[in-house]
mmCIF file of C-alpha atoms in Angstrom:
data_model
loop_
_atom_site.group_PDB
_atom_site.id
_atom_site.type_symbol
_atom_site.label_atom_id
_atom_site.label_comp_id
_atom_site.label_asym_id
_atom_site.label_seq_id
_atom_site.Cartn_x
_atom_site.Cartn_y
_atom_site.Cartn_z
ATOM 1 C CA MET A 1 5.020 4.552 29.652
ATOM 2 C CA HIS A 2 4.304 2.460 26.986
ATOM 3 C CA ASN A 3 4.914 4.122 23.079
ATOM 4 C CA LEU A 4 2.171 3.618 20.869
ATOM 5 C CA ASP A 5 3.925 4.768 18.199
ATOM 6 C CA SER A 6 6.638 2.197 18.933
ATOM 7 C CA ASP A 7 6.792 -2.145 18.240
ATOM 8 C CA SER A 8 10.474 -2.607 19.659
ATOM 9 C CA GLU A 9 8.430 -2.607 23.093
ATOM 10 C CA ASP A 10 6.002 -5.299 22.115
ATOM 11 C CA GLU A 11 8.721 -7.595 21.867
ATOM 12 C CA LEU A 12 9.381 -9.810 24.163
ATOM 13 C CA PRO A 13 12.798 -10.157 26.353
ATOM 14 C CA PRO A 14 14.489 -13.039 25.782
ATOM 15 C CA GLY A 15 13.322 -16.209 27.802
ATOM 16 C CA TRP A 16 9.810 -15.113 27.096
ATOM 17 C CA GLU A 17 6.943 -16.801 25.331
ATOM 18 C CA GLU A 18 3.236 -15.814 24.718
ATOM 19 C CA LYS A 19 0.869 -18.431 24.519
ATOM 20 C CA SER A 20 -3.207 -18.913 24.949
ATOM 21 C CA THR A 21 -5.164 -20.954 27.064
ATOM 22 C CA GLU A 22 -8.258 -22.902 24.978
ATOM 23 C CA ASP A 23 -10.859 -20.234 26.079
ATOM 24 C CA GLY A 24 -8.812 -17.509 23.839
ATOM 25 C CA ASN A 25 -6.721 -15.859 26.815
ATOM 26 C CA VAL A 26 -3.450 -14.499 26.399
ATOM 27 C CA TYR A 27 -0.732 -15.295 28.841
ATOM 28 C CA PHE A 28 3.395 -15.391 29.247
ATOM 29 C CA VAL A 29 5.845 -17.584 30.186
ATOM 30 C CA ASN A 30 9.307 -17.750 31.564
ATOM 31 C CA SER A 31 11.246 -20.510 30.278
ATOM 32 C CA CYS A 32 13.886 -20.184 32.548
ATOM 33 C CA ASN A 33 12.253 -19.569 35.593
ATOM 34 C CA LYS A 34 8.653 -21.213 34.394
ATOM 35 C CA LYS A 35 7.149 -18.116 35.725
ATOM 36 C CA THR A 36 3.902 -17.570 33.427
ATOM 37 C CA GLN A 37 1.579 -13.938 34.198
ATOM 38 C CA TRP A 38 -1.003 -12.181 32.350
ATOM 39 C CA THR A 39 1.004 -8.903 31.765
ATOM 40 C CA HIS A 40 3.415 -8.550 28.767
ATOM 41 C CA PRO A 41 6.616 -8.494 30.392
ATOM 42 C CA ARG A 42 7.530 -4.912 28.558
ATOM 43 C CA THR A 43 4.456 -2.976 28.339
ATOM 44 C CA GLY A 44 2.962 -4.458 31.343
ATOM 45 C CA CYS A 45 -0.308 -4.339 29.087
ATOM 46 C CA LYS A 46 -2.879 -7.444 29.104
ATOM 47 C CA LYS A 47 -2.999 -8.511 25.468
ATOM 48 C CA VAL A 48 -6.485 -10.286 23.761
ATOM 49 C CA ILE A 49 -6.771 -12.299 20.474
ATOM 50 C CA PRO A 50 -9.481 -12.908 18.438
ATOM 51 C CA LYS A 51 -12.649 -15.418 19.641
ATOM 52 C CA ASP A 52 -12.294 -16.857 16.235
ATOM 53 C CA LEU A 53 -9.682 -18.786 14.436
ATOM 54 C CA PRO A 54 -7.684 -16.730 11.194
ATOM 55 C CA PHE A 55 -9.605 -17.784 7.939
ATOM 56 C CA GLY A 56 -8.128 -21.138 6.545
ATOM 57 C CA TRP A 57 -7.394 -22.479 9.943
ATOM 58 C CA SER A 58 -9.047 -25.412 11.907
ATOM 59 C CA LYS A 59 -8.594 -27.316 15.231
ATOM 60 C CA THR A 60 -8.266 -30.434 15.951
ATOM 61 C CA VAL A 61 -6.893 -33.008 18.370
ATOM 62 C CA ASP A 62 -3.501 -35.573 17.816
ATOM 63 C CA GLU A 63 -3.165 -38.508 19.466
ATOM 64 C CA SER A 64 -2.131 -37.483 22.932
ATOM 65 C CA GLY A 65 -4.858 -35.365 23.393
ATOM 66 C CA LYS A 66 -2.959 -31.685 22.640
ATOM 67 C CA THR A 67 -4.825 -29.094 20.725
ATOM 68 C CA LEU A 68 -3.163 -29.080 16.595
ATOM 69 C CA TYR A 69 -4.302 -26.215 14.366
ATOM 70 C CA VAL A 70 -4.011 -26.897 10.507
ATOM 71 C CA ASN A 71 -4.001 -25.117 7.721
ATOM 72 C CA GLN A 72 -6.511 -25.783 5.462
ATOM 73 C CA GLU A 73 -4.761 -24.668 2.214
ATOM 74 C CA THR A 74 -1.189 -25.479 2.678
ATOM 75 C CA GLY A 75 -2.093 -28.329 5.428
ATOM 76 C CA ASN A 76 0.532 -27.309 7.483
ATOM 77 C CA LYS A 77 0.189 -28.330 11.481
ATOM 78 C CA THR A 78 1.354 -27.090 14.427
ATOM 79 C CA TYR A 79 0.773 -26.826 17.995
ATOM 80 C CA VAL A 80 0.985 -23.086 18.022
ATOM 81 C CA ASP A 81 -2.392 -20.803 18.216
ATOM 82 C CA PRO A 82 -2.689 -18.952 14.919
ATOM 83 C CA ARG A 83 -4.338 -16.236 16.821
ATOM 84 C CA LEU A 84 -1.587 -14.977 18.367
ATOM 85 C CA ALA A 85 -0.303 -13.748 15.580
ATOM 86 C CA PHE A 86 -3.388 -11.149 15.752
ATOM 87 C CA SER A 87 -2.887 -10.378 19.114
ATOM 88 C CA LYS A 88 -3.286 -6.961 20.215
ATOM 89 C CA GLU A 89 -2.904 -4.523 23.412
ATOM 90 C CA GLU A 90 -6.210 -4.781 25.684
ATOM 91 C CA LYS A 91 -8.425 -1.598 25.091
ATOM 92 C CA LYS A 92 -8.481 0.782 27.647
ATOM 93 C CA HIS A 93 -10.708 2.969 25.608
ATOM 94 C CA VAL A 94 -12.576 2.161 22.872
ATOM 95 C CA ASN A 95 -10.225 4.231 20.474
ATOM 96 C CA ASP A 96 -7.261 2.930 21.893
ATOM 97 C CA PHE A 97 -5.645 1.300 18.691
ATOM 98 C CA ARG A 98 -2.158 1.215 16.691
ATOM 99 C CA GLN A 99 -2.188 1.906 13.365
ATOM 100 C CA ARG A 100 -1.580 -1.072 11.446
ATOM 101 C CA PHE A 101 -1.370 -0.306 7.705
ATOM 102 C CA ASP A 102 -0.917 2.593 5.755
ATOM 103 C CA GLY A 103 -1.281 4.435 2.037
ATOM 104 C CA SER A 104 0.314 1.442 0.500
ATOM 105 C CA THR A 105 -1.625 -1.281 1.525
ATOM 106 C CA THR A 106 -4.087 -3.206 0.064
ATOM 107 C CA ALA A 107 -7.625 -4.597 0.471
ATOM 108 C CA PHE A 108 -6.268 -8.507 0.977
ATOM 109 C CA GLN A 109 -3.419 -7.381 3.493
ATOM 110 C CA VAL A 110 -6.198 -5.725 5.683
ATOM 111 C CA LEU A 111 -7.988 -9.063 5.361
ATOM 112 C CA HIS A 112 -5.550 -11.420 6.155
ATOM 113 C CA GLY A 113 -6.318 -14.170 8.495
ATOM 114 C CA VAL A 114 -9.263 -12.680 8.874
ATOM 115 C CA ASP A 115 -12.962 -14.995 8.644
ATOM 116 C CA LEU A 116 -16.136 -13.712 7.314
ATOM 117 C CA SER A 117 -18.157 -16.289 6.821
ATOM 118 C CA GLY A 118 -21.689 -15.919 7.837
ATOM 119 C CA LYS A 119 -20.872 -11.951 7.707
ATOM 120 C CA TYR A 120 -23.772 -10.260 5.381
ATOM 121 C CA ALA A 121 -22.619 -6.707 3.352
ATOM 122 C CA VAL A 122 -25.010 -4.278 1.910
ATOM 123 C CA ILE A 123 -22.255 -2.155 -1.105
ATOM 124 C CA THR A 124 -23.912 0.845 -3.348
ATOM 125 C CA GLY A 125 -21.889 1.105 -6.951
ATOM 126 C CA CYS A 126 -20.092 -1.682 -6.627
ATOM 127 C CA ASN A 127 -20.001 -3.338 -10.368
ATOM 128 C CA ALA A 128 -16.276 -1.147 -11.186
ATOM 129 C CA GLY A 129 -13.864 1.124 -9.568
ATOM 130 C CA ILE A 130 -13.205 0.798 -5.457
ATOM 131 C CA GLY A 131 -16.857 -1.134 -4.889
ATOM 132 C CA TYR A 132 -16.017 -3.563 -7.012
ATOM 133 C CA GLU A 133 -12.075 -3.788 -5.311
ATOM 134 C CA THR A 134 -14.179 -3.734 -1.818
ATOM 135 C CA ALA A 135 -16.882 -6.259 -3.248
ATOM 136 C CA LYS A 136 -14.170 -9.122 -4.164
ATOM 137 C CA SER A 137 -12.036 -8.233 -0.972
ATOM 138 C CA LEU A 138 -14.790 -9.278 1.025
ATOM 139 C CA ALA A 139 -15.933 -11.642 -0.588
ATOM 140 C CA ARG A 140 -12.805 -13.770 -1.149
ATOM 141 C CA HIS A 141 -12.590 -14.200 2.741
ATOM 142 C CA GLY A 142 -16.278 -15.269 2.913
ATOM 143 C CA CYS A 143 -18.418 -12.952 2.859
ATOM 144 C CA ASN A 144 -22.374 -12.275 2.067
ATOM 145 C CA ILE A 145 -22.134 -10.044 -0.396
ATOM 146 C CA LEU A 146 -25.685 -7.795 -2.060
ATOM 147 C CA PHE A 147 -24.447 -5.764 -4.345
ATOM 148 C CA ALA A 148 -27.465 -2.510 -4.993
ATOM 149 C CA ASN A 149 -26.486 -1.031 -8.345
ATOM 150 C CA ARG A 150 -28.326 0.578 -10.834
ATOM 151 C CA ASN A 151 -26.768 -1.277 -13.933
ATOM 152 C CA LEU A 152 -27.957 -4.345 -13.008
ATOM 153 C CA GLU A 153 -26.366 -6.361 -16.259
ATOM 154 C CA ALA A 154 -23.118 -4.512 -15.722
ATOM 155 C CA THR A 155 -23.908 -5.801 -11.761
ATOM 156 C CA GLN A 156 -23.689 -9.583 -12.882
ATOM 157 C CA LYS A 157 -20.501 -9.509 -15.192
ATOM 158 C CA ALA A 158 -19.075 -8.226 -11.900
ATOM 159 C CA ILE A 159 -20.496 -11.007 -10.011
ATOM 160 C CA GLU A 160 -19.757 -13.320 -12.687
ATOM 161 C CA ASP A 161 -15.944 -11.917 -12.524
ATOM 162 C CA ILE A 162 -15.253 -12.166 -8.474
ATOM 163 C CA VAL A 163 -16.205 -15.924 -8.988
ATOM 164 C CA LYS A 164 -13.813 -16.794 -11.847
ATOM 165 C CA GLU A 165 -11.202 -14.629 -9.422
ATOM 166 C CA THR A 166 -11.414 -15.847 -6.260
ATOM 167 C CA ASN A 167 -13.499 -19.118 -6.782
ATOM 168 C CA VAL A 168 -16.120 -18.097 -4.129
ATOM 169 C CA SER A 169 -19.525 -19.021 -4.823
ATOM 170 C CA GLU A 170 -21.847 -17.493 -6.752
ATOM 171 C CA GLU A 171 -24.749 -18.058 -3.974
ATOM 172 C CA ASN A 172 -23.105 -15.300 -1.676
ATOM 173 C CA LEU A 173 -23.520 -12.547 -4.490
ATOM 174 C CA LYS A 174 -26.486 -11.325 -4.729
ATOM 175 C CA SER A 175 -27.729 -7.478 -6.722
ATOM 176 C CA ILE A 176 -30.752 -5.795 -6.278
ATOM 177 C CA GLN A 177 -31.221 -2.273 -8.214
ATOM 178 C CA LEU A 178 -30.488 0.681 -6.740
ATOM 179 C CA ASP A 179 -30.801 3.957 -8.569
ATOM 180 C CA LEU A 180 -29.297 6.835 -6.276
ATOM 181 C CA GLY A 181 -31.015 9.840 -8.875
ATOM 182 C CA SER A 182 -34.450 8.526 -7.624
ATOM 183 C CA LEU A 183 -35.442 8.717 -3.671
ATOM 184 C CA LYS A 184 -38.666 6.204 -4.418
ATOM 185 C CA SER A 185 -36.000 3.758 -5.802
ATOM 186 C CA VAL A 186 -34.280 4.444 -3.079
ATOM 187 C CA LYS A 187 -37.011 2.834 -0.823
ATOM 188 C CA LYS A 188 -38.152 0.450 -3.029
ATOM 189 C CA CYS A 189 -34.396 -1.222 -3.016
ATOM 190 C CA ALA A 190 -34.098 -0.811 1.055
ATOM 191 C CA LEU A 191 -37.426 -2.600 1.646
ATOM 192 C CA ALA A 192 -36.227 -5.438 -1.187
ATOM 193 C CA VAL A 193 -33.238 -5.726 0.858
ATOM 194 C CA LYS A 194 -35.443 -6.551 3.848
ATOM 195 C CA THR A 195 -36.423 -9.433 2.054
ATOM 196 C CA VAL A 196 -33.122 -10.423 0.712
ATOM 197 C CA PHE A 197 -31.218 -10.120 4.687
ATOM 198 C CA SER A 198 -34.237 -10.874 6.030
ATOM 199 C CA ASP A 199 -32.087 -10.723 9.869
ATOM 200 C CA HIS A 200 -29.446 -8.089 9.688
ATOM 201 C CA ILE A 201 -26.461 -6.358 8.145
ATOM 202 C CA ASP A 202 -23.300 -6.912 9.296
ATOM 203 C CA MET A 203 -21.619 -3.899 6.840
ATOM 204 C CA LEU A 204 -23.592 -0.967 5.029
ATOM 205 C CA ILE A 205 -21.147 0.318 2.713
ATOM 206 C CA LEU A 206 -22.344 3.537 1.085
ATOM 207 C CA ASN A 207 -19.528 3.458 -1.588
ATOM 208 C CA ALA A 208 -21.713 4.996 -4.878
ATOM 209 C CA GLY A 209 -20.334 8.672 -6.273
ATOM 210 C CA VAL A 210 -20.559 10.908 -9.124
ATOM 211 C CA PHE A 211 -17.589 12.930 -10.144
ATOM 212 C CA GLY A 212 -17.649 15.805 -12.378
ATOM 213 C CA LEU A 213 -21.129 16.212 -13.560
ATOM 214 C CA PRO A 214 -22.346 19.547 -15.653
ATOM 215 C CA TYR A 215 -25.869 20.360 -13.549
ATOM 216 C CA GLU A 216 -28.308 18.105 -14.637
ATOM 217 C CA GLU A 217 -31.786 17.490 -12.056
ATOM 218 C CA THR A 218 -32.996 14.287 -10.975
ATOM 219 C CA GLU A 219 -36.411 13.254 -11.088
ATOM 220 C CA ASP A 220 -36.698 14.350 -7.478
ATOM 221 C CA GLN A 221 -35.765 18.250 -9.065
ATOM 222 C CA LEU A 222 -32.656 18.158 -7.090
ATOM 223 C CA ASP A 223 -28.395 18.415 -8.213
ATOM 224 C CA ARG A 224 -27.888 14.714 -9.182
ATOM 225 C CA THR A 225 -23.902 15.317 -7.762
ATOM 226 C CA PHE A 226 -25.854 15.846 -4.510
ATOM 227 C CA GLN A 227 -28.574 13.455 -4.487
ATOM 228 C CA VAL A 228 -26.502 10.737 -5.259
ATOM 229 C CA ASN A 229 -23.472 11.198 -3.456
ATOM 230 C CA HIS A 230 -25.387 12.386 -0.201
ATOM 231 C CA LEU A 231 -28.812 12.662 -0.097
ATOM 232 C CA SER A 232 -29.934 8.999 -1.136
ATOM 233 C CA HIS A 233 -27.675 7.723 0.852
ATOM 234 C CA MET A 234 -28.583 8.886 4.076
ATOM 235 C CA TYR A 235 -31.808 8.340 3.119
ATOM 236 C CA PHE A 236 -30.451 4.357 2.252
ATOM 237 C CA ALA A 237 -29.184 4.204 5.928
ATOM 238 C CA MET A 238 -32.337 5.565 7.544
ATOM 239 C CA LEU A 239 -34.770 3.166 5.929
ATOM 240 C CA LEU A 240 -32.057 0.243 6.770
ATOM 241 C CA GLU A 241 -32.110 1.125 10.417
ATOM 242 C CA PRO A 242 -34.219 -2.206 11.222
ATOM 243 C CA LEU A 243 -31.239 -4.398 9.682
ATOM 244 C CA LEU A 244 -28.183 -3.048 11.851
ATOM 245 C CA ARG A 245 -27.978 -4.189 15.621
ATOM 246 C CA LYS A 246 -25.148 -3.812 17.736
ATOM 247 C CA GLY A 247 -21.843 -4.752 15.815
ATOM 248 C CA SER A 248 -23.148 -3.491 12.300
ATOM 249 C CA ARG A 249 -20.752 -0.721 10.785
ATOM 250 C CA VAL A 250 -22.074 1.529 8.243
ATOM 251 C CA ILE A 251 -19.314 3.030 6.401
ATOM 252 C CA PHE A 252 -19.820 6.361 4.134
ATOM 253 C CA VAL A 253 -17.009 6.767 1.327
ATOM 254 C CA SER A 254 -16.698 10.504 1.384
ATOM 255 C CA SER A 255 -13.329 12.301 0.237
ATOM 256 C CA GLU A 256 -10.379 15.237 1.175
ATOM 257 C CA SER A 257 -13.045 16.993 -1.284
ATOM 258 C CA HIS A 258 -14.845 17.974 1.710
ATOM 259 C CA ARG A 259 -12.362 20.078 2.197
ATOM 260 C CA THR A 260 -13.279 22.381 -0.543
ATOM 261 C CA ALA A 261 -16.765 22.367 0.278
ATOM 262 C CA SER A 262 -18.299 26.015 0.546
ATOM 263 C CA LEU A 263 -21.757 26.723 1.950
ATOM 264 C CA LYS A 264 -21.737 29.970 1.054
ATOM 265 C CA ASN A 265 -25.783 30.801 1.375
ATOM 266 C CA VAL A 266 -27.300 27.252 1.522
ATOM 267 C CA PHE A 267 -28.834 27.657 5.121
ATOM 268 C CA VAL A 268 -30.330 30.981 3.930
ATOM 269 C CA LYS A 269 -32.074 29.246 1.164
ATOM 270 C CA GLN A 270 -32.349 25.530 3.351
ATOM 271 C CA ASN A 271 -31.428 24.247 0.281
ATOM 272 C CA LEU A 272 -28.431 21.985 0.384
ATOM 273 C CA ALA A 273 -28.265 21.070 -3.511
ATOM 274 C CA HIS A 274 -25.335 23.722 -5.190
ATOM 275 C CA PRO A 275 -28.595 26.360 -7.306
ATOM 276 C CA LYS A 276 -27.742 25.879 -11.328
ATOM 277 C CA GLU A 277 -26.691 29.972 -11.560
ATOM 278 C CA SER A 278 -23.626 29.643 -9.988
ATOM 279 C CA TYR A 279 -23.025 25.950 -10.120
ATOM 280 C CA SER A 280 -19.404 24.436 -9.805
ATOM 281 C CA ALA A 281 -18.882 20.983 -10.523
ATOM 282 C CA MET A 282 -15.988 20.914 -7.791
ATOM 283 C CA THR A 283 -17.734 22.387 -5.786
ATOM 284 C CA ALA A 284 -20.900 20.458 -5.772
ATOM 285 C CA TYR A 285 -18.580 17.447 -5.077
ATOM 286 C CA GLY A 286 -16.773 18.761 -2.304
ATOM 287 C CA ASN A 287 -20.346 19.876 -0.546
ATOM 288 C CA SER A 288 -21.740 16.781 -0.993
ATOM 289 C CA LYS A 289 -18.561 14.785 0.365
ATOM 290 C CA LEU A 290 -18.982 17.148 3.198
ATOM 291 C CA TYR A 291 -22.509 16.063 4.181
ATOM 292 C CA ASN A 292 -21.308 12.536 3.749
ATOM 293 C CA ILE A 293 -18.792 13.163 7.215
ATOM 294 C CA ILE A 294 -21.322 15.186 8.909
ATOM 295 C CA THR A 295 -24.156 12.454 8.094
ATOM 296 C CA ALA A 296 -21.985 9.909 9.351
ATOM 297 C CA LYS A 297 -21.364 11.887 12.346
ATOM 298 C CA MET A 298 -25.103 12.615 13.224
ATOM 299 C CA LEU A 299 -25.545 9.065 12.463
ATOM 300 C CA SER A 300 -22.771 7.518 14.938
ATOM 301 C CA GLU A 301 -24.436 9.528 17.882
ATOM 302 C CA GLU A 302 -28.025 8.554 16.940
ATOM 303 C CA TRP A 303 -26.986 4.880 17.087
ATOM 304 C CA LYS A 304 -24.212 4.530 19.389
ATOM 305 C CA GLN A 305 -26.687 3.603 22.184
ATOM 306 C CA LYS A 306 -27.474 0.755 19.547
ATOM 307 C CA GLY A 307 -23.892 -0.665 19.251
ATOM 308 C CA ILE A 308 -23.820 0.529 15.732
ATOM 309 C CA ALA A 309 -20.614 2.024 14.375
ATOM 310 C CA VAL A 310 -21.149 4.346 12.179
ATOM 311 C CA ASN A 311 -17.632 6.139 9.959
ATOM 312 C CA SER A 312 -16.772 7.952 7.275
ATOM 313 C CA LEU A 313 -13.483 7.833 4.684
ATOM 314 C CA HIS A 314 -11.279 9.036 2.069
ATOM 315 C CA PRO A 315 -10.231 6.416 -0.344
ATOM 316 C CA GLY A 316 -7.877 7.714 -1.672
ATOM 317 C CA ASN A 317 -6.391 10.667 -4.320
ATOM 318 C CA MET A 318 -7.203 10.720 -8.109
ATOM 319 C CA VAL A 319 -7.519 6.788 -8.386
ATOM 320 C CA SER A 320 -8.287 5.658 -11.499
ATOM 321 C CA THR A 321 -11.846 4.992 -11.289
ATOM 322 C CA ASN A 322 -14.534 5.448 -13.552
ATOM 323 C CA LEU A 323 -15.677 8.991 -11.630
ATOM 324 C CA PRO A 324 -13.775 11.193 -14.188
ATOM 325 C CA LYS A 325 -15.566 9.796 -16.845
ATOM 326 C CA SER A 326 -17.795 12.975 -17.315
ATOM 327 C CA TRP A 327 -15.746 15.273 -18.676
ATOM 328 C CA TRP A 328 -12.920 14.238 -21.129
ATOM 329 C CA LEU A 329 -10.375 17.266 -19.104
ATOM 330 C CA TYR A 330 -10.113 15.342 -15.823
ATOM 331 C CA GLN A 331 -9.790 12.265 -17.833
ATOM 332 C CA VAL A 332 -6.889 13.473 -19.459
ATOM 333 C CA LEU A 333 -5.753 14.788 -15.999
ATOM 334 C CA PHE A 334 -6.289 11.913 -14.198
ATOM 335 C CA PHE A 335 -4.505 9.447 -16.827
ATOM 336 C CA ILE A 336 -1.360 11.896 -15.858
ATOM 337 C CA VAL A 337 -1.174 11.541 -11.900
ATOM 338 C CA ARG A 338 -2.131 8.130 -12.435
ATOM 339 C CA PRO A 339 1.485 6.400 -11.944
ATOM 340 C CA PHE A 340 1.406 9.039 -8.908
ATOM 341 C CA THR A 341 -2.071 7.296 -7.281
ATOM 342 C CA LYS A 342 -3.280 4.472 -5.322
ATOM 343 C CA SER A 343 -4.250 0.997 -7.161
ATOM 344 C CA LEU A 344 -7.989 -0.058 -6.772
ATOM 345 C CA GLN A 345 -6.410 -2.532 -4.140
ATOM 346 C CA GLN A 346 -4.827 0.355 -2.328
ATOM 347 C CA ALA A 347 -7.935 2.364 -2.347
ATOM 348 C CA ALA A 348 -10.359 -0.363 -1.102
ATOM 349 C CA ALA A 349 -7.904 -1.444 1.736
ATOM 350 C CA THR A 350 -9.673 1.623 3.966
ATOM 351 C CA THR A 351 -12.761 1.094 3.249
ATOM 352 C CA VAL A 352 -12.372 -2.876 3.903
ATOM 353 C CA TYR A 353 -10.260 -1.779 7.287
ATOM 354 C CA VAL A 354 -13.193 0.520 8.736
ATOM 355 C CA ALA A 355 -15.611 -2.365 7.911
ATOM 356 C CA THR A 356 -13.708 -5.252 9.321
ATOM 357 C CA ALA A 357 -10.878 -4.669 11.619
ATOM 358 C CA SER A 358 -11.278 -5.963 14.853
ATOM 359 C CA GLU A 359 -9.588 -3.049 17.028
ATOM 360 C CA LEU A 360 -12.682 -1.021 15.479
ATOM 361 C CA GLU A 361 -15.176 -2.709 17.405
ATOM 362 C CA GLY A 362 -17.152 -0.250 19.300
ATOM 363 C CA VAL A 363 -15.376 3.028 17.202
ATOM 364 C CA THR A 364 -17.603 5.615 15.680
ATOM 365 C CA GLY A 365 -17.749 9.094 14.278
ATOM 366 C CA LEU A 366 -14.544 9.053 13.152
ATOM 367 C CA TYR A 367 -12.833 9.899 9.708
ATOM 368 C CA PHE A 368 -10.267 7.803 7.940
ATOM 369 C CA ASN A 369 -7.604 8.336 5.786
ATOM 370 C CA ASN A 370 -4.983 5.879 4.978
ATOM 371 C CA CYS A 371 -6.312 2.949 6.896
ATOM 372 C CA PHE A 372 -6.151 5.273 10.682
ATOM 373 C CA TYR A 373 -8.493 8.130 12.030
ATOM 374 C CA CYS A 374 -7.690 11.593 11.144
ATOM 375 C CA GLU A 375 -9.084 15.203 12.029
ATOM 376 C CA GLU A 376 -11.773 16.215 9.255
ATOM 377 C CA SER A 377 -12.077 19.796 8.324
ATOM 378 C CA THR A 378 -13.348 22.824 10.305
ATOM 379 C CA LEU A 379 -17.233 22.420 9.006
ATOM 380 C CA ALA A 380 -16.926 19.128 9.080
ATOM 381 C CA ARG A 381 -16.310 19.259 13.297
ATOM 382 C CA ASP A 382 -18.684 22.291 13.871
ATOM 383 C CA ARG A 383 -21.814 21.009 15.740
ATOM 384 C CA ASP A 384 -24.260 23.804 14.697
ATOM 385 C CA ILE A 385 -23.200 23.164 11.379
ATOM 386 C CA SER A 386 -23.448 19.318 11.572
ATOM 387 C CA HIS A 387 -27.441 19.625 12.823
ATOM 388 C CA GLU A 388 -28.467 22.183 10.264
ATOM 389 C CA VAL A 389 -27.097 20.202 7.495
ATOM 390 C CA PHE A 390 -28.412 17.357 8.877
ATOM 391 C CA SER A 391 -32.368 18.326 9.544
ATOM 392 C CA ILE A 392 -32.280 20.107 6.129
ATOM 393 C CA SER A 393 -31.346 16.952 4.388
ATOM 394 C CA LEU A 394 -34.356 15.104 6.371
ATOM 395 C CA LYS A 395 -36.783 18.421 5.489
ATOM 396 C CA MET A 396 -35.803 17.857 1.209
ATOM 397 C CA ILE A 397 -36.173 14.025 1.939
ATOM 398 C CA GLN A 398 -39.342 14.778 3.983
ATOM 399 C CA GLU A 399 -40.552 17.215 1.341
ATOM 400 C CA ARG A 400 -40.107 14.106 -1.545
ATOM 401 C CA MET A 401 -41.539 11.446 0.503
ATOM 402 C CA GLY A 402 -43.059 11.842 3.564
ATOM 403 C CA THR A 403 -42.139 10.732 7.364
ATOM 404 C CA GLU A 404 -42.630 7.239 6.417
ATOM 405 C CA TYR A 405 -40.211 4.910 8.442
ATOM 406 C CA ILE A 406 -38.101 8.407 9.530
ATOM 407 C CA GLU A 407 -40.735 9.458 11.894
ATOM 408 C CA GLY A 408 -38.307 9.496 14.737
ATOM 409 C CA PHE A 409 -35.421 11.477 12.996
ATOM 410 C CA VAL A 410 -38.037 14.136 11.517
ATOM 411 C CA GLN A 411 -39.477 14.758 14.952
ATOM 412 C CA LYS A 412 -36.160 15.478 16.338
ATOM 413 C CA TYR A 413 -34.470 17.412 13.621
ATOM 414 C CA CYS A 414 -37.714 19.412 12.056
ATOM 415 C CA THR A 415 -40.698 21.140 12.354
ATOM 416 C CA VAL A 416 -43.240 19.182 10.788
ATOM 417 C CA LYS A 417 -45.409 21.773 8.827
ATOM 418 C CA LYS A 418 -49.214 20.877 9.056
ATOM 419 C CA ASN A 419 -51.367 21.534 6.025
ATOM 420 C CA SER A 420 -52.999 25.102 6.308
ATOM 421 C CA ASP A 421 -55.928 24.014 4.548
#
C-alpha cells in the first residue's frame, strides 16, 4: 500500500520517465523495453497535472513541429512539460492530499509556478501585516485584488508599495471602504463590491481582526472585538454569496486562541458578545476566533452543493503585526517573542495555500495550521454548539439589519419574531 507520508516511493525506478500528453494527461515510459502505462510503476497511482502552464511559461512549436516550452523570465526553452514539476496523485477522495509545506514555508514559495491571472480576490484588513503580505503575494502572481479596509489613505499607500515591490499594474489593485465596526458599512461595502466585481469572486479572504482591546461598544451596541472579528465578517460573507460560484473559496482567518474560548452563559443570554461587567480581552478574542471556525463550518455545509469551499485557519503564533498595538504590555510581549515567531511572509503562507492550492479543489469545512489541516477544539467540533452559535449570530444581525439579503439563512436557523402590535 502506498505510504502517503513517504516521498521515496514516488521516485521513479531506474529507466522510467514521466511524460505528458498534449491534453495534460500523465503517463510513464520505460526506456529499456519502451513500455508505456498510465499508472506510476511503484505506487500504482495515476497522476494529474494542472490544466494551465506554470506562471511565466508559454508554449510554442519548433521548426520540426515539436512542442516547445519557454520561460518568459529567463528565456530558457525545453521540450519537457513544466507542468510535470507540479504533478500529483489523482485523488480517490476529495481530502486525499499530502502535506507539501510547513510552518517555515513562505507565501511566495506556496505560489511558485502558480498563475492567478484572471482571478479575483476580496481581502479584508490588508493594508498592513499578514493581510498586506497576502495581497502582495497574490498580486505578484497576477491576481486582481479588492482591498476592503477602513482606512483608505493607508490602503492607497499599501497599493503603491505593492506596485513598487512587484511591478504589477495598479489597475489590478482597487480599494473599497469597509468599517467592520458598523453593520451598515458592511452592507454598503458588499453592495459596492458587486459593482466592482460584477461577475464573480474567486477568493474571499476574511483576514481583518483586532486583539487585546478594552471593552468598547460599536455603533451597533456590540463589543468591538466580537463584531469586528466575527459578526461583521459573517454578515459580509453572506451578503457576497451571489458573487460566489463553483470553485470560489472563502477563508476565515481564525487563531489557535480559539482553544481558550469560554461559552459560559452565552447561550442563556442569547448574546455571543462578551459582557462588559466580566470583560476579558483574551476571552473575547478567543471566543471570536472560535466563532470564525464555527461560521466557516456552517457556511461550508450550506454552500457545499454549490461548489463553494469555506475553510478557516491559524496563520501563526504571536506574529509581529499591528494586532498588539492596543496595549503597551502586549507590545513588549510580542517584541520579546519576535525572534521565535514566523515572519509575515511565513504567516501569510497558510492563507495563500488555502486560497490557491490546486489539491484543495473541493476541500471544504476544514481548519488549517502550518499549511495543512488539523483538528479544531472540542467546542468547534460540537454540532449542537455550532448550530446555536450560528443561529444566535443570525438573530443578532437580524435585530439590527433586518432580513434583507439573508432571508434564507434566517428562515432556516431562526424563529422570526412577529410584531405583536
